[in-house]
Structures are given as structure tokens and as C-alpha cells.
Amino acid sequence: MRRPAKGEPRERETQLARLVLGLRTQGVSDPAVLAAIEKTPRDLFTPDLFKDRSWEDSALPIACGQTISQPYIVGLMTQALTLEPRARVLEIGTGSGYQTAVLARLSRLVYTVERYRTLMREAEARFEALQLTNVITRFGDGFLGWAEQAPFDRILVTAAAPEEPKTLLDQLKPSGVLVAPVGKGPVQKLIRYAGDGAGGFAKEVLCDVRFVPLLQGVAREP
Ligand code: SAH
């Protein structure tokens, strides 16, 4: 029997199954989250130069000096959000759109904001190819959130906020959950804020992470 070549559907399925197994052994245990990752072909989100590394559990460079997140971190953050199928989710930092695609499989609507027009357009093409019709994109400054669509059930920030993201917390429902890397240095704390239903938050530090920083304003591109 002929072995399927790299990139062929069967090869991709095997790689995805292997990736998911690895995440499970590292503590991503929510079956719905693992299934969403298994359904999301990461090689569609990586640049040509790094295609053959799509199945590694590591962050990789993408255009505009940004990165596609490490699958383990995607699993961890998605699990920490405790998504429900009816949830309206805000994501800050679309990047490649990989995390967005995973969120889209687990929620009703995903609003995602990116400050690079190039990345936004590339991500939009991927959502279309995957027929993810419940993703709404916006080119803009994620520091401001998306006031017109607030409040959200869940908010995920995929770039490091220098300090507690107050504007975004204000756009969360009283019992909502926000997950964000917070810190000014190269290593940040991944923090889960869970609304107590009365305007306050329970704050939980999940682990150390390394994210590119959340930057003010939209990016100027040539
Ligand atoms: N989850 C993405 C990670 C992308 S890296 C993925 O897996 O591909 C973080 C992204 O946040 C970058 O694309 C960066 O441009 C974006 N970003 C940084 N500051 C931002 C801001 N203020 N508003 C919107 N996007 C921002």
C-alpha cells in the first residue's frame, strides 16, 4: 500500500491526532476543546516556510513579525474560557486566525480584532476556506475592544496586555470570563478573570506564557 505523502488528507489526520494526544498528556482534558483542535488543520494557518513544522507543538513566525500560538497554549486558553455553544466571544489579536478557528467551533459567534490589515485579510480567506461563517472580523485597535457589540460572554486576548485590561473587562457580561496574558516583560502571567455576577472578578493565575505585546493603535503598513 502506498504511504500518503505529506499534506495529503490522511497524513494530515494522523498528524492532528498525534498533536491532540500530546496536548492531552500535557493536561488539556476537555474533550470538546480537543475535538475542535483536531478539526482545525493548522497547516492552513502557517506560512510556506514553516509548513512542515505545522504539527509541532510550538509557536511559529507568521507575517508582520507576529506568531501563530503554540497549540498547547491554544488548548489551555480555550479550556480556561469554559465556552458554551451559545457564547458570543470577543478575541483580540487574530494573527493567523488559528485560535479564532478553534473558538468558532465551540461558540455561537466570534468577533475578532487585528491591528495588521494584511493578517486580517489572510485570516479572512482561511475562515472562508473552512466555511467558518460565525466569525466576524475587524481591523482596529483591540485595546478598545468592540463596544458596539458588547457585552460579551467570553473574551480572549492573544497578545500580552501590559496591565489589567480594564476596557475589555468593562465589555464582559457580569458572569463572563476573560483570559489574557498580562505583563510588560518577555514572560507574562496567563490570567483568568471570572465575573462574580455583581461587578467584581475572581482572578486566577494559570501559568507563565510568552506572547507578543498588545500594541496601541493600528499598524502602518507599506
Ligand atoms: N492567536 C493568534 C496569535 C497571534 S499573535 C494565532 O494563533 O495566530 C498576536 C496578534 O495580536 C498579532 O497578530 C498582533 O498584530 C495582534 N495585536 C497586537 N496588539 C493588538 C491590538 N492592539 N489590537 C489588535 N490586535 C493586536
CSV table of C-alpha atoms and ligand atoms in Angstrom, one decimal:
chain,number,residue,atom,x,y,z
A,1,MET,CA,0.0,0.0,0.0
A,2,ARG,CA,1.3,3.5,-0.9
A,3,ARG,CA,2.1,5.7,2.0
A,4,PRO,CA,0.2,9.0,1.8
A,5,ALA,CA,2.5,11.9,1.0
A,6,LYS,CA,3.0,14.9,3.3
A,7,GLY,CA,0.0,17.2,3.1
A,8,GLU,CA,-2.4,14.5,1.9
A,9,PRO,CA,-5.6,14.3,3.9
A,10,ARG,CA,-4.7,11.0,5.6
A,11,GLU,CA,-1.3,12.3,6.6
A,12,ARG,CA,-2.9,15.4,8.0
A,13,GLU,CA,-5.4,13.4,10.1
A,14,THR,CA,-2.5,11.4,11.6
A,15,GLN,CA,-0.6,14.5,12.4
A,16,LEU,CA,-3.6,16.1,14.0
A,17,ALA,CA,-4.4,13.0,16.1
A,18,ARG,CA,-0.8,13.0,17.3
A,19,LEU,CA,-0.9,16.7,18.2
A,20,VAL,CA,-4.1,16.2,20.2
A,21,LEU,CA,-2.6,13.2,22.0
A,22,GLY,CA,0.3,15.3,23.0
A,23,LEU,CA,-2.0,18.1,24.3
A,24,ARG,CA,-4.0,15.6,26.3
A,25,THR,CA,-0.9,14.3,28.1
A,26,GLN,CA,0.1,17.9,28.9
A,27,GLY,CA,-3.3,18.5,30.7
A,28,VAL,CA,-5.7,19.7,28.1
A,29,SER,CA,-8.5,17.4,29.0
A,30,ASP,CA,-11.8,19.0,27.8
A,31,PRO,CA,-13.0,16.6,25.0
A,32,ALA,CA,-14.8,19.4,23.1
A,33,VAL,CA,-11.6,21.5,23.1
A,34,LEU,CA,-9.5,18.6,21.9
A,35,ALA,CA,-12.1,17.8,19.2
A,36,ALA,CA,-12.1,21.4,18.0
A,37,ILE,CA,-8.3,21.4,17.7
A,38,GLU,CA,-8.4,18.0,15.9
A,39,LYS,CA,-10.8,19.5,13.3
A,40,THR,CA,-8.6,22.6,12.6
A,41,PRO,CA,-5.9,22.0,10.0
A,42,ARG,CA,-3.1,24.0,11.5
A,43,ASP,CA,-1.1,23.8,8.2
A,44,LEU,CA,-3.6,26.1,6.7
A,45,PHE,CA,-2.5,28.8,9.1
A,46,THR,CA,1.3,28.5,8.9
A,47,PRO,CA,3.4,30.3,6.3
A,48,ASP,CA,5.0,28.3,3.4
A,49,LEU,CA,8.5,28.5,5.0
A,50,PHE,CA,7.3,26.7,8.1
A,51,LYS,CA,4.6,24.4,6.7
A,52,ASP,CA,6.5,21.2,7.6
A,53,ARG,CA,6.6,22.4,11.2
A,54,SER,CA,2.8,22.9,11.4
A,55,TRP,CA,2.3,19.8,13.6
A,56,GLU,CA,5.0,20.7,16.2
A,57,ASP,CA,3.7,21.9,19.5
A,58,SER,CA,5.5,25.3,19.1
A,59,ALA,CA,4.7,28.9,18.2
A,60,LEU,CA,5.9,29.8,14.7
A,61,PRO,CA,6.6,33.1,12.9
A,62,ILE,CA,3.9,34.5,10.6
A,63,ALA,CA,3.8,37.7,8.6
A,64,CYS,CA,4.2,41.2,10.1
A,65,GLY,CA,6.7,39.9,12.7
A,66,GLN,CA,3.9,38.1,14.7
A,67,THR,CA,3.5,34.5,15.7
A,68,ILE,CA,0.9,31.7,15.5
A,69,SER,CA,0.3,30.5,19.0
A,70,GLN,CA,1.6,27.1,20.3
A,71,PRO,CA,-1.2,24.5,20.1
A,72,TYR,CA,-0.8,23.6,23.8
A,73,ILE,CA,-1.4,27.3,24.8
A,74,VAL,CA,-4.4,27.4,22.4
A,75,GLY,CA,-5.8,24.4,24.1
A,76,LEU,CA,-5.1,25.7,27.6
A,77,MET,CA,-6.6,29.2,26.9
A,78,THR,CA,-9.7,27.7,25.1
A,79,GLN,CA,-10.2,25.3,28.0
A,80,ALA,CA,-9.9,28.1,30.6
A,81,LEU,CA,-12.6,30.1,28.8
A,82,THR,CA,-15.2,27.4,29.6
A,83,LEU,CA,-17.1,28.0,26.4
A,84,GLU,CA,-20.7,27.2,25.8
A,85,PRO,CA,-22.3,26.7,22.4
A,86,ARG,CA,-24.4,29.8,22.8
A,87,ALA,CA,-21.5,32.1,23.7
A,88,ARG,CA,-20.6,35.3,21.9
A,89,VAL,CA,-16.9,35.6,22.1
A,90,LEU,CA,-14.5,38.6,21.6
A,91,GLU,CA,-10.9,37.7,20.6
A,92,ILE,CA,-8.2,40.4,20.5
A,93,GLY,CA,-5.2,39.6,18.2
A,94,THR,CA,-6.5,37.5,15.2
A,95,GLY,CA,-3.0,36.8,13.9
A,96,SER,CA,-3.1,33.8,11.6
A,97,GLY,CA,-6.7,33.1,12.7
A,98,TYR,CA,-5.8,29.7,14.1
A,99,GLN,CA,-7.1,30.3,17.7
A,100,THR,CA,-10.1,32.1,16.1
A,101,ALA,CA,-11.0,29.0,14.1
A,102,VAL,CA,-10.8,26.8,17.3
A,103,LEU,CA,-13.1,29.2,19.2
A,104,ALA,CA,-15.5,29.3,16.2
A,105,ARG,CA,-16.1,25.6,16.5
A,106,LEU,CA,-17.1,25.9,20.2
A,107,SER,CA,-19.2,29.1,20.3
A,108,ARG,CA,-22.1,30.8,18.5
A,109,LEU,CA,-20.2,33.9,17.3
A,110,VAL,CA,-16.6,35.0,17.4
A,111,TYR,CA,-15.7,38.7,17.0
A,112,THR,CA,-12.0,39.1,16.3
A,113,VAL,CA,-9.9,42.2,16.1
A,114,GLU,CA,-6.4,42.6,14.5
A,115,ARG,CA,-4.2,45.7,14.0
A,116,TYR,CA,-2.5,44.5,10.8
A,117,ARG,CA,-4.7,44.7,7.7
A,118,THR,CA,-2.5,42.1,6.0
A,119,LEU,CA,-3.0,39.5,8.7
A,120,MET,CA,-6.7,40.3,8.9
A,121,ARG,CA,-7.2,39.6,5.2
A,122,GLU,CA,-5.2,36.4,5.2
A,123,ALA,CA,-7.2,35.2,8.2
A,124,GLU,CA,-10.5,36.1,6.5
A,125,ALA,CA,-9.5,33.9,3.5
A,126,ARG,CA,-8.8,31.0,5.8
A,127,PHE,CA,-12.2,31.3,7.6
A,128,GLU,CA,-13.9,31.3,4.2
A,129,ALA,CA,-12.0,28.3,3.0
A,130,LEU,CA,-13.0,26.5,6.2
A,131,GLN,CA,-16.6,27.7,5.9
A,132,LEU,CA,-16.5,29.3,9.3
A,133,THR,CA,-19.4,31.6,8.9
A,134,ASN,CA,-19.7,32.6,12.5
A,135,VAL,CA,-16.5,34.7,12.6
A,136,ILE,CA,-16.8,38.5,12.3
A,137,THR,CA,-13.5,40.3,11.7
A,138,ARG,CA,-12.5,43.9,12.4
A,139,PHE,CA,-9.3,45.8,11.5
A,140,GLY,CA,-8.7,48.0,14.5
A,141,ASP,CA,-7.1,48.6,17.9
A,142,GLY,CA,-8.1,45.7,20.3
A,143,PHE,CA,-7.2,47.8,23.4
A,144,LEU,CA,-10.6,49.4,22.7
A,145,GLY,CA,-12.4,46.1,22.4
A,146,TRP,CA,-15.7,46.2,20.4
A,147,ALA,CA,-18.0,48.5,22.3
A,148,GLU,CA,-20.9,48.3,19.7
A,149,GLN,CA,-21.1,44.5,20.2
A,150,ALA,CA,-20.5,44.4,24.0
A,151,PRO,CA,-21.2,42.8,26.4
A,152,PHE,CA,-19.6,39.5,25.6
A,153,ASP,CA,-19.9,36.1,27.3
A,154,ARG,CA,-16.2,35.5,26.9
A,155,ILE,CA,-13.1,37.5,25.9
A,156,LEU,CA,-9.8,36.1,24.9
A,157,VAL,CA,-6.7,38.2,24.4
A,158,THR,CA,-3.9,36.6,22.4
A,159,ALA,CA,-1.3,39.3,22.8
A,160,ALA,CA,0.3,40.4,26.1
A,161,ALA,CA,-1.6,43.2,27.9
A,162,PRO,CA,0.8,45.5,29.8
A,163,GLU,CA,-1.6,45.6,32.8
A,164,GLU,CA,-5.1,44.5,33.8
A,165,PRO,CA,-7.2,45.1,30.6
A,166,LYS,CA,-9.9,47.3,32.2
A,167,THR,CA,-11.6,48.5,29.0
A,168,LEU,CA,-12.1,44.8,28.0
A,169,LEU,CA,-13.3,43.8,31.4
A,170,ASP,CA,-15.9,46.5,31.1
A,171,GLN,CA,-17.2,44.8,27.9
A,172,LEU,CA,-17.7,41.5,29.6
A,173,LYS,CA,-21.1,40.2,30.9
A,174,PRO,CA,-21.3,40.2,34.8
A,175,SER,CA,-20.8,36.4,34.9
A,176,GLY,CA,-18.5,36.3,31.9
A,177,VAL,CA,-14.9,35.0,31.6
A,178,LEU,CA,-11.8,36.8,30.2
A,179,VAL,CA,-8.5,35.1,29.7
A,180,ALA,CA,-5.4,37.2,28.9
A,181,PRO,CA,-1.6,37.2,29.2
A,182,VAL,CA,-0.7,40.1,31.4
A,183,GLY,CA,2.7,41.6,32.0
A,184,LYS,CA,5.2,44.0,30.5
A,185,GLY,CA,8.3,41.7,30.1
A,186,PRO,CA,9.1,38.8,27.8
A,187,VAL,CA,7.4,36.4,30.2
A,188,GLN,CA,3.8,37.2,31.3
A,189,LYS,CA,1.2,35.6,33.6
A,190,LEU,CA,-1.8,34.0,31.9
A,191,ILE,CA,-4.7,35.2,33.9
A,192,ARG,CA,-8.4,34.1,34.1
A,193,TYR,CA,-10.9,36.7,35.3
A,194,ALA,CA,-14.3,35.2,36.2
A,195,GLY,CA,-17.1,37.7,36.8
A,196,ASP,CA,-18.9,37.2,40.1
A,197,GLY,CA,-22.2,38.5,38.7
A,198,ALA,CA,-22.1,41.7,40.8
A,199,GLY,CA,-19.4,43.7,39.1
A,200,GLY,CA,-16.4,42.0,40.7
A,201,PHE,CA,-13.9,39.4,39.4
A,202,ALA,CA,-12.2,36.3,40.8
A,203,LYS,CA,-8.7,36.4,39.4
A,204,GLU,CA,-6.7,33.2,38.8
A,205,VAL,CA,-3.1,33.0,37.6
A,206,LEU,CA,-2.9,29.9,35.3
A,207,CYS,CA,0.8,29.8,34.2
A,208,ASP,CA,3.7,31.7,32.7
A,209,VAL,CA,3.5,32.4,29.0
A,210,ARG,CA,5.4,34.3,26.3
A,211,PHE,CA,3.3,36.4,23.9
A,212,VAL,CA,4.0,39.2,21.5
A,213,PRO,CA,2.8,42.5,23.1
A,214,LEU,CA,-0.5,44.1,22.7
A,215,LEU,CA,0.4,47.4,20.9
A,216,GLN,CA,-1.6,50.7,20.8
A,217,GLY,CA,-3.3,51.8,17.6
A,218,VAL,CA,-3.5,50.1,14.2
A,219,ALA,CA,-0.3,49.1,12.4
A,220,ARG,CA,1.0,51.3,9.5
A,221,GLU,CA,1.8,49.0,6.6
A,222,PRO,CA,3.6,49.9,3.4
B,1,SAH,N1,-3.9,33.7,18.2
B,1,SAH,C1,-3.0,34.1,17.2
B,1,SAH,C2,-1.8,34.8,17.8
B,1,SAH,C3,-1.4,36.0,17.0
B,1,SAH,S1,0.0,36.9,17.8
B,1,SAH,C4,-2.6,33.0,16.3
B,1,SAH,O1,-2.6,31.8,16.8
B,1,SAH,O2,-2.2,33.2,15.2
B,1,SAH,C5,-0.9,38.2,18.5
B,1,SAH,C6,-1.6,39.1,17.5
B,1,SAH,O3,-2.1,40.2,18.2
B,1,SAH,C7,-0.7,39.7,16.4
B,1,SAH,O4,-1.2,39.4,15.1
B,1,SAH,C8,-0.8,41.2,16.7
B,1,SAH,O5,-0.7,42.0,15.5
B,1,SAH,C9,-2.1,41.4,17.4
B,1,SAH,N2,-2.2,42.6,18.1
B,1,SAH,C10,-1.3,43.2,19.0
B,1,SAH,N3,-1.8,44.3,19.5
B,1,SAH,C11,-3.1,44.4,19.0
B,1,SAH,C12,-4.1,45.4,19.2
B,1,SAH,N4,-4.0,46.5,20.0
B,1,SAH,N5,-5.3,45.2,18.6
B,1,SAH,C13,-5.5,44.1,17.8
B,1,SAH,N6,-4.5,43.2,17.5
B,1,SAH,C14,-3.3,43.3,18.2
